[in-house]
Every structure is written in C-alpha cells, then in structure tokens.
Amino acid sequence: MLITLLLSAVSTESTAQVNDAGLWTNITLEKAITKDLDAVLTEEVRMNENITEVGSFFTDIGAEYKIIKGFKAGLFYRYINKRQPDNSYMRYHRIYTDLSYKHKFGRFEAGYRARFQLQYKGYNTTETGHVPEWYFRQKISLTYNTKSRFDPYLGCEIWYLIDPVWSRFDNLRLSAGTDIRITKIHSLEVGYIIDKEFNVNDPWTSYIIFAGYKVSF
C-alpha cells in the first residue's frame, strides 16, 4: 500500500513545478539520562535558492525512550524561523511525537518511523496563527553495516496533511547517505535528499546536500 502511494506521488505532475538546490547542516547533542532515556538537542540551518540564502533555521529539543528491544518513542519541540517572500522571518512552533522500530537481519537494518506533528505558523502575528496544521508522516529506511566507520543508508518519507477540508499526501522525501563513526561519541552524517511537494499550488522540488555532526555522551 505504501509503495503504491509513493509511486503515485512521484508520478504527480504540475505545470508550475519549481526546482531548487539546498544545503542543510546541523549539530546534534545526545545525552543519556538513564539506560533507556536520552535527551536530544539539535541546531540546524537550511539554505535554499541554489544555496544563496538562509531559508530557515531552527532549534529542536526533546527526548527519546527505549520501550523494548527495537522500539523507541520520542517527544520533541521545534522552534523555527522561516524566510518569507519579503525576506523577513516568520516564527513556527512545532510539536511532534515519534514511534520507531528497527530490525536487524544479517548486516542490514530496516527501520520504520511514524511521526504525528502539529505546527503553528505565525502564532499571534497572523490571522490563522492559532489554527494548528496537522501532519502524519511515515518513513522507511535501510542501513548496511560495512563493519567499518561507514554505514550507508537509503530512506523514503511521505507526508499526509490532516485537514478538515482536504486531507491529502503532499510531500515526498527520498534520501541516501552514510553515517560515519569518528570516535565512540563523535559521528558525522552526509547525504543527498530529494524533497518533492505535490498536491499544492506551485510545488517545489529541492535537491539537497546534507551534513550533520553528532555528539553522544
């Protein structure tokens, strides 16, 4: 069922499609509070317009809890500043919860993540700022353990807008990259993302280089 939806999303055409190149960079700190509970803080900058301007930047904070082997649950808050057409930045507030599962078979690891999020755009500054936007997002991934510092992966995520007027799938995100272990607590992630909007006016397709640095302690 999910594969059918993804194929339908990729084949969706629009006469007003806009293409762009981007660069996303972040730094993540992950602190073990207990054996099963981790606190996570991420700072990220996303550049767009062919990597010529800062499209958005945000702070993301939350916690993840290991339920049983393979299963994790998380609760997060994200404070976003997003560039507007007049070059000002509008504030977004996002709250989301994750439920994920990973399963190893041989040197492969398959993953699934379900995310339920609500977001306020321009809270107290726009007429619709108090009306939340709801999304249900699903992501599947496959990682290969090379028994070296590098673990390449593939990922696919689809977004479903929950709306009283027109609920719909409207975003598809494909990713490929690798995790790079530097030391026991330091790691890097580099990758490439295709982020495609559909079922919206003037949809964007962004081709993004991603680079992230993580410290776990």
XYZ file of C-alpha atoms in Angstrom:
217
model
C 0.000 0.000 0.000
C 2.754 2.465 0.979
C 4.786 1.656 -2.160
C 1.734 2.348 -4.334
C 1.231 5.734 -2.681
C 4.897 6.618 -3.155
C 4.831 5.738 -6.825
C 1.674 7.807 -7.269
C 3.359 10.766 -5.562
C 6.451 10.581 -7.771
C 4.338 10.487 -10.910
C 2.224 13.504 -9.925
C 2.756 16.293 -12.446
C 2.350 20.036 -12.110
C 2.646 22.799 -14.666
C 4.130 25.178 -12.085
C 6.871 22.999 -10.657
C 9.817 24.929 -9.172
C 13.277 23.348 -8.796
C 15.892 24.434 -6.275
C 19.201 23.357 -4.730
C 19.742 23.415 -0.980
C 22.221 22.757 1.794
C 21.147 21.529 5.241
C 23.648 21.446 8.114
C 23.132 20.617 11.759
C 24.773 19.855 15.095
C 23.137 17.372 17.497
C 23.903 16.712 21.157
C 22.520 13.492 22.641
C 22.792 12.923 26.403
C 21.943 9.640 28.128
C 19.769 10.440 31.146
C 19.141 6.812 32.093
C 19.787 3.466 30.414
C 16.630 3.877 28.318
C 16.098 7.655 28.163
C 18.063 10.141 26.018
C 17.749 13.931 25.815
C 18.378 15.399 22.337
C 19.179 18.945 21.183
C 19.650 19.908 17.524
C 20.540 23.221 15.876
C 20.003 23.290 12.106
C 20.399 25.782 9.248
C 18.772 25.171 5.869
C 19.891 27.143 2.833
C 17.889 27.371 -0.394
C 17.633 29.484 -3.578
C 20.554 27.483 -5.004
C 22.385 27.735 -1.672
C 22.451 31.538 -1.714
C 20.217 32.373 1.278
C 19.167 31.025 4.648
C 15.695 29.626 4.064
C 15.148 28.556 7.664
C 16.921 27.806 10.918
C 15.615 26.059 13.987
C 16.222 24.652 17.449
C 14.853 21.187 18.146
C 14.735 19.729 21.677
C 13.183 16.610 23.100
C 13.675 13.108 24.470
C 13.636 9.521 23.241
C 12.709 6.478 25.308
C 13.586 2.845 24.530
C 10.348 0.923 25.126
C 11.508 -2.610 24.375
C 14.135 -4.046 22.047
C 13.841 -2.317 18.675
C 11.104 0.134 19.701
C 11.577 3.814 20.613
C 9.181 6.643 21.385
C 10.051 10.349 21.285
C 8.526 13.735 22.083
C 10.023 16.938 20.626
C 9.509 20.676 20.255
C 10.923 22.681 17.331
C 11.213 26.477 17.205
C 11.588 27.539 13.569
C 12.424 30.807 11.831
C 11.414 30.574 8.159
C 12.151 33.106 5.450
C 9.154 34.822 3.825
C 8.821 36.397 0.337
C 9.538 39.857 1.806
C 12.809 38.468 3.299
C 11.507 38.662 6.864
C 11.451 35.543 9.053
C 8.231 34.098 10.453
C 8.196 32.015 13.638
C 6.822 28.493 13.583
C 6.158 26.289 16.609
C 6.113 22.541 16.042
C 5.384 19.722 18.467
C 5.778 16.143 17.308
C 5.890 12.623 18.638
C 7.696 9.650 17.082
C 7.277 5.918 17.325
C 10.011 3.926 15.615
C 11.101 0.341 15.129
C 14.367 -1.136 13.828
C 15.115 -4.751 12.960
C 18.468 -6.264 12.014
C 18.876 -9.114 9.560
C 22.437 -10.033 8.730
C 24.365 -6.828 8.093
C 21.219 -4.888 7.160
C 18.937 -2.897 9.440
C 15.402 -1.980 8.348
C 13.638 0.894 10.082
C 10.150 2.370 10.234
C 9.161 5.661 11.893
C 5.680 7.102 12.358
C 5.529 10.799 13.239
C 2.473 12.779 14.303
C 3.042 16.547 14.344
C 1.180 19.797 14.854
C 2.541 23.181 13.856
C 1.551 26.799 14.400
C 2.595 29.287 11.734
C 2.902 32.929 12.755
C 1.374 32.420 16.198
C -0.026 35.777 17.460
C 1.212 37.508 14.287
C -1.180 36.227 11.591
C -4.956 35.744 11.355
C -4.574 31.957 11.162
C -1.705 31.741 13.645
C -3.836 29.999 16.269
C -5.003 27.297 13.843
C -2.690 24.267 14.008
C -1.524 22.364 10.952
C -1.547 18.593 11.479
C 0.615 16.017 9.699
C 1.104 12.282 9.841
C 4.494 11.280 8.428
C 5.815 7.796 7.684
C 9.437 6.935 6.949
C 11.112 3.687 5.963
C 14.890 3.196 5.857
C 17.515 0.577 5.135
C 21.055 0.728 6.545
C 24.007 -1.523 5.706
C 26.738 -2.302 8.244
C 30.022 -2.348 6.338
C 31.954 -3.315 9.507
C 33.921 -0.120 9.070
C 33.353 3.522 10.023
C 30.822 3.927 7.219
C 27.191 2.743 7.316
C 25.374 3.723 4.091
C 21.606 4.084 4.104
C 18.531 4.726 1.960
C 15.379 6.432 3.205
C 11.914 7.363 1.993
C 9.349 9.525 3.806
C 5.845 10.597 2.853
C 3.773 13.377 4.481
C -0.007 13.264 4.934
C -1.795 16.534 5.731
C -4.768 16.082 8.080
C -7.170 18.838 7.069
C -10.953 19.238 7.639
C -11.419 20.453 4.056
C -8.959 18.300 2.069
C -6.728 15.716 3.734
C -4.032 14.602 1.324
C -0.474 13.407 0.727
C 1.571 16.452 -0.263
C 5.285 15.790 0.256
C 7.750 13.022 -0.595
C 11.330 12.936 0.677
C 13.936 10.492 -0.690
C 17.378 10.286 0.901
C 20.686 8.458 0.526
C 23.860 8.876 2.528
C 26.142 7.403 5.134
C 26.783 7.595 8.852
C 30.458 7.971 9.700
C 31.749 6.948 13.131
C 34.729 9.078 14.182
C 35.094 8.069 17.831
C 32.849 6.428 20.411
C 30.939 9.681 20.987
C 31.540 11.662 17.776
C 29.953 10.907 14.400
C 29.101 12.532 11.079
C 26.271 12.053 8.618
C 26.436 13.156 4.995
C 23.825 12.583 2.368
C 21.667 13.740 -0.505
C 17.919 14.448 -0.327
C 15.239 14.926 -2.958
C 12.331 16.790 -1.358
C 9.244 16.910 -3.601
C 5.969 18.743 -2.969
C 2.747 17.776 -4.749
C -0.988 18.429 -4.424
C -0.144 22.078 -3.603
C -0.004 25.315 -5.581
C 3.402 25.996 -7.189
C 5.086 22.857 -5.793
C 8.821 22.789 -5.155
C 11.333 20.031 -5.793
C 14.525 20.609 -3.820
C 17.829 18.785 -4.368
C 19.654 18.996 -1.069
C 23.121 18.236 0.242
C 23.014 17.300 3.917
C 25.796 17.319 6.526
C 25.359 16.674 10.233
C 27.647 16.359 13.253
C 26.581 14.430 16.360
C 27.961 14.074 19.872
C 26.519 11.288 22.081
C 27.547 11.064 25.702
